Tab-separated table of C-alpha atoms in Angstrom:
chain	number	residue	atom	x	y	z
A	10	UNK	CA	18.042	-7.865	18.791
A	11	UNK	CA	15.122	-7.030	17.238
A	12	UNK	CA	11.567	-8.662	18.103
A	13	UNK	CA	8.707	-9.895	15.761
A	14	UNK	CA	5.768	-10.663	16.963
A	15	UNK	CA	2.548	-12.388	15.578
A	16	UNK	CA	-0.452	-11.542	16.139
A	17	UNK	CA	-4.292	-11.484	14.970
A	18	UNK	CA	-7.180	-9.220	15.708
A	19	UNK	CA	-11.012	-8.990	14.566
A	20	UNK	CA	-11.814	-7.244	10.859
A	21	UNK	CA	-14.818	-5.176	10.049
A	22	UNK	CA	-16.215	-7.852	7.709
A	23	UNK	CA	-17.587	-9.561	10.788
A	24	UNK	CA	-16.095	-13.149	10.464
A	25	UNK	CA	-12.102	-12.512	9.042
A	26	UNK	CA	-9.663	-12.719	11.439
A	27	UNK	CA	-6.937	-10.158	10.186
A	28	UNK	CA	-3.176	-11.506	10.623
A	29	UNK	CA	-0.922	-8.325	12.121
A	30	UNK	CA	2.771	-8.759	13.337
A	31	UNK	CA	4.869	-5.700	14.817
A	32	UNK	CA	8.432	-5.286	14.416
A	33	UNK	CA	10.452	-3.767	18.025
A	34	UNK	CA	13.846	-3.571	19.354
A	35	UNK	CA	15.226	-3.793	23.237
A	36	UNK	CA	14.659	-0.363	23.894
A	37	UNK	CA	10.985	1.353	24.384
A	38	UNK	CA	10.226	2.466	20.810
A	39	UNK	CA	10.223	6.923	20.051
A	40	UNK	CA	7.457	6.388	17.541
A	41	UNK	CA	5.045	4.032	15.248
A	42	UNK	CA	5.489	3.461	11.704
A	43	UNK	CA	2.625	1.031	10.838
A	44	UNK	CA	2.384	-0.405	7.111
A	45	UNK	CA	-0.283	-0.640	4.183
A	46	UNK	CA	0.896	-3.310	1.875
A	47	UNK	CA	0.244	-3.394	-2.212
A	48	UNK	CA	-1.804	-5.445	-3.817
A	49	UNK	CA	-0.977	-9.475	-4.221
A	50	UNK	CA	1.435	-9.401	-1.271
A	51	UNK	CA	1.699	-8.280	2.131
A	52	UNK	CA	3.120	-6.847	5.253
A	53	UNK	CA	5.928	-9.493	5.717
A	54	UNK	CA	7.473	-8.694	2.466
A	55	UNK	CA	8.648	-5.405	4.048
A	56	UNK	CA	10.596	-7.369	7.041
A	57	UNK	CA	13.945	-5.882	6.072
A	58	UNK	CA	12.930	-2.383	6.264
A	59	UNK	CA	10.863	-2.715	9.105
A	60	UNK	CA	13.782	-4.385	10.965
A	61	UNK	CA	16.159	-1.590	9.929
A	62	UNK	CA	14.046	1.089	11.073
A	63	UNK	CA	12.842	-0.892	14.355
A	64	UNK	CA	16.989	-0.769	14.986
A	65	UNK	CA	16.391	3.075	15.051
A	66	UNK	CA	14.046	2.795	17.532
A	67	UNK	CA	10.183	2.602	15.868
A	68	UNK	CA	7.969	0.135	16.576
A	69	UNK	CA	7.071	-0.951	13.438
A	70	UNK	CA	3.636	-2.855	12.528
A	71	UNK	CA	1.404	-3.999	9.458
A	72	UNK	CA	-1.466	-5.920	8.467
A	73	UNK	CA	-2.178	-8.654	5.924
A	74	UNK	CA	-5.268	-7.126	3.890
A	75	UNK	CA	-8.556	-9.439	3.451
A	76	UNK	CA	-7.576	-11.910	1.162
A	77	UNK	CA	-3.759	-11.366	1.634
A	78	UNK	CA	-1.026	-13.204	3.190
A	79	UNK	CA	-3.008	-14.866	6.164
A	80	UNK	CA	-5.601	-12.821	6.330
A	81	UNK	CA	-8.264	-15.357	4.439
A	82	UNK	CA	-9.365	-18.862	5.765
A	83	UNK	CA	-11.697	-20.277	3.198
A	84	UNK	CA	-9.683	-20.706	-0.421
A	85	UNK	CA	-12.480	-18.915	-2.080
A	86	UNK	CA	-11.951	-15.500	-0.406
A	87	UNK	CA	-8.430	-15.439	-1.171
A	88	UNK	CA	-7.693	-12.801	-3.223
A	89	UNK	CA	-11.070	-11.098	-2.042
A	90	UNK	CA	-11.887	-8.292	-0.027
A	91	UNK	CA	-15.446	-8.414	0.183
A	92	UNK	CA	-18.476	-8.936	-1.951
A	93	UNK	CA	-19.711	-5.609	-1.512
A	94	UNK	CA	-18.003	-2.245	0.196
A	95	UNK	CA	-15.001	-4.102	0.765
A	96	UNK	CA	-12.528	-0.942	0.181
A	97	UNK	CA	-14.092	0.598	3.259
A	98	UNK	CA	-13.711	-2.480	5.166
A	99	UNK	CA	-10.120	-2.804	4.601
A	100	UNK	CA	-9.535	0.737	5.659
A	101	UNK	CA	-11.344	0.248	8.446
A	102	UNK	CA	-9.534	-2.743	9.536
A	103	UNK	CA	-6.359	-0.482	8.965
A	104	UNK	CA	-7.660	2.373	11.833
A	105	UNK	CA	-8.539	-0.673	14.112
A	106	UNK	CA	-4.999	-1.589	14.182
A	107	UNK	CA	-3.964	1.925	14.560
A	108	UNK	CA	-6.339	2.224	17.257
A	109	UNK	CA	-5.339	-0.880	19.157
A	110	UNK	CA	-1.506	0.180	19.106
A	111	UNK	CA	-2.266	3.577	19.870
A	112	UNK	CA	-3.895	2.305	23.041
A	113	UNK	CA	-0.807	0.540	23.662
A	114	UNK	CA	1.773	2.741	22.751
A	115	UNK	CA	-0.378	6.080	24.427
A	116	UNK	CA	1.295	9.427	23.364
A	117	UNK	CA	3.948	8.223	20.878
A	118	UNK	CA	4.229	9.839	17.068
A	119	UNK	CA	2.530	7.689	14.702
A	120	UNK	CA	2.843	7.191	10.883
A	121	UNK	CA	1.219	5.673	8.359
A	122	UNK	CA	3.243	4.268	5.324
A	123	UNK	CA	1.009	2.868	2.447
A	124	UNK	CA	2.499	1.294	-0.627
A	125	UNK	CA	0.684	0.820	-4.430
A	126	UNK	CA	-2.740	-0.233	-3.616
A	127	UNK	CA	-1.770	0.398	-0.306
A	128	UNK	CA	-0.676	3.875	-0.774
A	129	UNK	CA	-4.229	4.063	-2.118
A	130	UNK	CA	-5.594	2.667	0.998
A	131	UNK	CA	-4.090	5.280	3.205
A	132	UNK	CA	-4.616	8.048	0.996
A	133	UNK	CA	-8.729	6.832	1.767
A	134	UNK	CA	-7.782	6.447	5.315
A	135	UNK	CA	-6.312	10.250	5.292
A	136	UNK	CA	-9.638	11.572	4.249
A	137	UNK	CA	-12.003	9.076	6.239
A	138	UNK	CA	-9.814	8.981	9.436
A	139	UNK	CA	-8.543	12.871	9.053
A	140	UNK	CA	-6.207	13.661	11.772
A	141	UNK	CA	-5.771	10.300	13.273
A	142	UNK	CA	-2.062	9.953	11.992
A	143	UNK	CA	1.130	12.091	12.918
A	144	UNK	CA	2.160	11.997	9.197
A	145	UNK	CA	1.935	9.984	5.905
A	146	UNK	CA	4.254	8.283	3.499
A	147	UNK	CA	2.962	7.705	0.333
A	148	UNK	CA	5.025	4.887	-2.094
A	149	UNK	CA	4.385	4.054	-5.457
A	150	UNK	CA	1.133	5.953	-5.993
A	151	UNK	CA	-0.104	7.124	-9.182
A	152	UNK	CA	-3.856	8.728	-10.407
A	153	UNK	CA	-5.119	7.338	-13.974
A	154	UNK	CA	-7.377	10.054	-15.700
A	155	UNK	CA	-10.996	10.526	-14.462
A	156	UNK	CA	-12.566	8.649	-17.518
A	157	UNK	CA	-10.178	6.151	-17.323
A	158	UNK	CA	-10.869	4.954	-13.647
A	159	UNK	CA	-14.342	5.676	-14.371
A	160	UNK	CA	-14.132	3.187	-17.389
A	161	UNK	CA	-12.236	0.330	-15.538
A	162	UNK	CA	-15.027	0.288	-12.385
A	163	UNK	CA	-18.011	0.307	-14.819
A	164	UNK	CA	-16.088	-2.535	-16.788
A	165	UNK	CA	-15.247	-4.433	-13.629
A	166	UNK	CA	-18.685	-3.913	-11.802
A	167	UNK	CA	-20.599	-5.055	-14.528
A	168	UNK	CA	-18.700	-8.176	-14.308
A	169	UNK	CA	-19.558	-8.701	-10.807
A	170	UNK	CA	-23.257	-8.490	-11.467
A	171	UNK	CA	-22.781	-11.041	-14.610
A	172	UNK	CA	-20.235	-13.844	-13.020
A	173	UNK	CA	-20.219	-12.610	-9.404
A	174	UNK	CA	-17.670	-10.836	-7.313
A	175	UNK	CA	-15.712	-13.895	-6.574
A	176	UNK	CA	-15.006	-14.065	-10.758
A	177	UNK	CA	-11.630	-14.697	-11.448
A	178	UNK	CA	-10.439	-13.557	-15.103
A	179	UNK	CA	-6.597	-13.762	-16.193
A	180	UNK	CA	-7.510	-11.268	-18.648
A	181	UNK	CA	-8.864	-8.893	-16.418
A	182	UNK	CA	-5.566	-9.003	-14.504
A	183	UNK	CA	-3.586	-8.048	-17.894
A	184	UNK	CA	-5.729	-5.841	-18.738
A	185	UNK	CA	-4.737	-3.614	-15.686
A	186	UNK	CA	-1.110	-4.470	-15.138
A	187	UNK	CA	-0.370	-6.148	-18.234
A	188	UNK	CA	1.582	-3.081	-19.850
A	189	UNK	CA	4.050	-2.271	-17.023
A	190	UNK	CA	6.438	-4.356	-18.437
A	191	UNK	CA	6.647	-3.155	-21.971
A	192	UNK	CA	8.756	-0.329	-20.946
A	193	UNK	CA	11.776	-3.299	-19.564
A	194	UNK	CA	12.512	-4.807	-22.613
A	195	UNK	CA	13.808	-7.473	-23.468
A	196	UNK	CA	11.808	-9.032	-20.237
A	197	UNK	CA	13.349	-11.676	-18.043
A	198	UNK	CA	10.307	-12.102	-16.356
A	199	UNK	CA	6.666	-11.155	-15.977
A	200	UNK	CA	7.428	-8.982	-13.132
A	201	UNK	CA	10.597	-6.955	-14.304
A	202	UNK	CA	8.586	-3.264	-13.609
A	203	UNK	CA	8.885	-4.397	-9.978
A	204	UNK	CA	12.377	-3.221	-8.789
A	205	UNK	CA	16.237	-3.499	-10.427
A	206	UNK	CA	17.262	-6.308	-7.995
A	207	UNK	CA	16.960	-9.704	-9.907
A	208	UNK	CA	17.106	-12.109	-6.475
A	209	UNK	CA	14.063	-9.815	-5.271
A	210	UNK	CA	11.842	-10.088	-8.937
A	211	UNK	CA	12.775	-13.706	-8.360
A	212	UNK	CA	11.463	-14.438	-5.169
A	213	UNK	CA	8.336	-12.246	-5.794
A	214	UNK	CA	7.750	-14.423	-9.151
A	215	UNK	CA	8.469	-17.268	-6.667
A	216	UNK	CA	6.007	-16.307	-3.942
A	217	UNK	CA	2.659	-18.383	-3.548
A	218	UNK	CA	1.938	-15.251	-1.298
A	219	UNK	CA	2.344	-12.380	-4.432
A	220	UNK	CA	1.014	-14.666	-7.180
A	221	UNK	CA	-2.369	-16.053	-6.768
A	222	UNK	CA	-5.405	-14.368	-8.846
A	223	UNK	CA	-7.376	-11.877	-7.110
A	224	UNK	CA	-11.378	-11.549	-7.652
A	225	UNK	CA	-12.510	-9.363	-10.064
A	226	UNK	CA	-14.253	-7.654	-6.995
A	227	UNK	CA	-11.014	-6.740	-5.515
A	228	UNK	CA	-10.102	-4.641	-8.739
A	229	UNK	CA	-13.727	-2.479	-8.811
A	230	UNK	CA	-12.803	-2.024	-4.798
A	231	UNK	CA	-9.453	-0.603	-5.974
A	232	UNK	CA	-10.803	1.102	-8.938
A	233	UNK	CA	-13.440	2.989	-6.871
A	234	UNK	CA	-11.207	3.497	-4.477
A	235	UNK	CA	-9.001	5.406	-6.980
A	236	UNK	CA	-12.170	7.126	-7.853
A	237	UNK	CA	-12.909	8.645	-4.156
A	238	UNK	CA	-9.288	9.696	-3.950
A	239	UNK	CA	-9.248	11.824	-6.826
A	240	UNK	CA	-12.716	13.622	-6.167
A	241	UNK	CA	-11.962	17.338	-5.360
A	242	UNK	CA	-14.688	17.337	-2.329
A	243	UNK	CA	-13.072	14.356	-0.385
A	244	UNK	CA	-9.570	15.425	-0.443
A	245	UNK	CA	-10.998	18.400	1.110
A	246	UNK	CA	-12.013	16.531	4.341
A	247	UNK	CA	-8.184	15.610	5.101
A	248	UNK	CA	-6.656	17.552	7.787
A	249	UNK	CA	-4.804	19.675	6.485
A	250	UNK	CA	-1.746	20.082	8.571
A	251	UNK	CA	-0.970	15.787	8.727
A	252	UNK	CA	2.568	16.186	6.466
A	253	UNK	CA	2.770	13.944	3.542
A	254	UNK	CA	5.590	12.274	1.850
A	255	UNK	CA	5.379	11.196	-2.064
A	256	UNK	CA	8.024	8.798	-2.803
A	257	UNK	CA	8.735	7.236	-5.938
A	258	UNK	CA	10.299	5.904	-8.407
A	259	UNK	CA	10.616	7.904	-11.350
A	260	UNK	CA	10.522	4.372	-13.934
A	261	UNK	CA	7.374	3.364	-11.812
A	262	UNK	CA	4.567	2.579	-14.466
A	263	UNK	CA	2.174	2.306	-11.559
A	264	UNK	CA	2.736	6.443	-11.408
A	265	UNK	CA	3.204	6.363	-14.859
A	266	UNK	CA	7.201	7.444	-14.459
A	267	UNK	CA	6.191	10.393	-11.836
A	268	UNK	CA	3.162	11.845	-14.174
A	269	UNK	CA	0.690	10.132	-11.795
A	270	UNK	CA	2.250	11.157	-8.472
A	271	UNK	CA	2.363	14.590	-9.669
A	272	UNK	CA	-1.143	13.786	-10.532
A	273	UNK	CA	-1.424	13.062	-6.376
A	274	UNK	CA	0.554	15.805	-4.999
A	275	UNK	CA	-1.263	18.207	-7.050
A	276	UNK	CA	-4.110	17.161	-5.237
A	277	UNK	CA	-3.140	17.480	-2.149
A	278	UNK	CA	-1.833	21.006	-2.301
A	279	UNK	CA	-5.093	21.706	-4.004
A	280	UNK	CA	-6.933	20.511	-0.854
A	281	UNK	CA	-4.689	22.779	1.159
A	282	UNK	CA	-2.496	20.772	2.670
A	283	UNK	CA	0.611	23.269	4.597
A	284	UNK	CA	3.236	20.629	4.085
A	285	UNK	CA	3.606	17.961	1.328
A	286	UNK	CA	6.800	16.884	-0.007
A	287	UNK	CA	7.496	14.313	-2.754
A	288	UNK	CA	10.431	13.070	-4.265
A	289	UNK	CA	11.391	10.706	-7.140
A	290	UNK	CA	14.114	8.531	-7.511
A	291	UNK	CA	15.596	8.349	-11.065
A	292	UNK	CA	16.725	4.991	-11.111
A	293	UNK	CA	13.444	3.423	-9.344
A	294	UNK	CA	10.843	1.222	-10.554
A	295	UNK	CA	7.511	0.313	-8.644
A	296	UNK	CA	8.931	-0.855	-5.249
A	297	UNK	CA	12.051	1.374	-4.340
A	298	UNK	CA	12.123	0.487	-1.003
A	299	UNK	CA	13.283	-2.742	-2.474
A	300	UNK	CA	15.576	-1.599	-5.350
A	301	UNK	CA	19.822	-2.466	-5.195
A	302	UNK	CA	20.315	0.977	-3.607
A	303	UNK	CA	17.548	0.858	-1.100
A	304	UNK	CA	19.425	1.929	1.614
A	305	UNK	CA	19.219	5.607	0.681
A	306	UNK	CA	15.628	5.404	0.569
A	307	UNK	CA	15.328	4.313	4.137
A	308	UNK	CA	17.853	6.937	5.082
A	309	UNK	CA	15.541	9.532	3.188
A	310	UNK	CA	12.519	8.087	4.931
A	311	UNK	CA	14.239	7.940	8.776
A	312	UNK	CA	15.044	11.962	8.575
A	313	UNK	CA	11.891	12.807	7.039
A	314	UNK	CA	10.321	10.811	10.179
A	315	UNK	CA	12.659	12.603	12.800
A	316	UNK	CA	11.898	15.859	10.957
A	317	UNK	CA	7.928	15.305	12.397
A	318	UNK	CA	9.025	13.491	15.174
């Protein structure tokens, strides 16, 4: 039988109550695996897998990120970190959950697994939080070029000085995500680039929790987020021995079909880190973990976890 529990806890922005739950079985867990969730969804949405490995004996735990899942009150800040810094915030509100089940769970292994914009998240949280972690699993990361990210944070922080950081622009949106569906046609649906199982594109197109408009603030907090995680100097500040795990799929446009985690674990071997691994699925779109065949990537995951057990 395995437990879920619901719970909330205080965020850095000062007035957000940030929704958490934590996945457990009957026996007293061997490690933590607590989850960063992608952009316009959240930690719920990885209930099957956390159940699965929380059957193996990890404690399992997430958090809804501001202006995700249940982690807004007023309508207007859905979709919304914060009106200024808010990329820090939500890392911050990541390490206070770490902390707080840390604290409760003294002395056991802990891992951090971060997925899209939450693979971004704790690739920030590796370099502001260095050595806080037992190891990291990075899914369905990519790097655009310098100019590129450089280009899309000018674009987007203008636009929060002109309409204001709770803007809301359709365009915007496809803009940034509108081509990772060209490579899937004949398209069945907007969000075919997601994964190969139908019934799970279905639900997500489904989903009042994955399809709501984010702020146009939320984007320049990703995009500058993507900028501090490719700058040579802050990888540098990671601790070096936490072991890292790239996982991918290798039809992911978010990683531009394994260009842009190469991109990443480049970058981390750069920085001098003794023991990265990555590893691309050939069959896998953007959220593998979810794919027909997932299964062998939670098998892949659980020995690479008892490996740094």
């Amino acid at each position: 039988m395995i437990g879920c529990r619901e719970f909330f806890y205080p965020s850095a922005d000062g007035r957000t109550n940030i929704h958490a739950v934590a996945w457990q079985g009957e026996q007293p867990p061997r490690a933590v695996l607590q989850i960063s969730h992608g952009i316009c969804e959240y930690v719920e949405r990885y209930g099957h897998f956390a159940r699965w490995l929380a059957e193996r004996g990890f404690l399992v735990v997430g958090n809804d990120h501001l202006g995700h899942g249940k982690s807004w009150q007023e309508p207007e800040r859905e979709g919304l970190f914060e009106e200024a810094d808010g990329w820090n915030t939500v890392v911050d509100d990541v390490e206070a959950l770490r902390a707080q089940t840390a604290a409760e769970r003294p002395g056991l292994p802990y891992f951090l697994l971060g997925h899209s914009m939450g693979s971004f998240i704790a690739r920030t949280y590796l370099i502001r939080y260095p050595g806080r972690v037992s190891g990291a699993l990075i899914s369905g990361t990519g790097q655009q070029p310098e100019g590129l990210v450089r280009a899309g944070y000018a674009f987007t922080s203008l636009l929060c000085r002109v309409k204001g950081p709770g803007y809301r622009s359709p365009a915007v949106k496809n803009l940034l995500f509108g081509a990772y569906n060209r490579a899937f046609r004949p398209n069945r649906t907007d969000y075919d680039w997601v994964c190969g199982d139908s019934e799970v594109v279905d639900a997500y197109c489904q989903d009042r929790g994955c399809q709501f408009l984010p702020a146009v603030s939320l984007y320049r907090d990703m995009l500058g987020g993507l900028r501090f995680i490719g700058d040579r100097e802050n990888l540098a500040r990671m601790d070096k021995s936490t072991p890292v795990l790239l996982f991918s799929g290798a039809k992911d446009p978010v990683g531009e079909n394994g260009k842009g985690v190469e991109w990443a674990y480049q970058g981390f071997l750069q920085a001098g880190c003794t023991d990265v691994q990555r590893k691309l699925y050939p069959d896998g779109r953007h959220e593998v973990l979810n794919e027909p065949w997932r299964e062998t990537v939670y098998q892949d995951i659980l020995a690479w976890l008892e490996q740094h057990l």
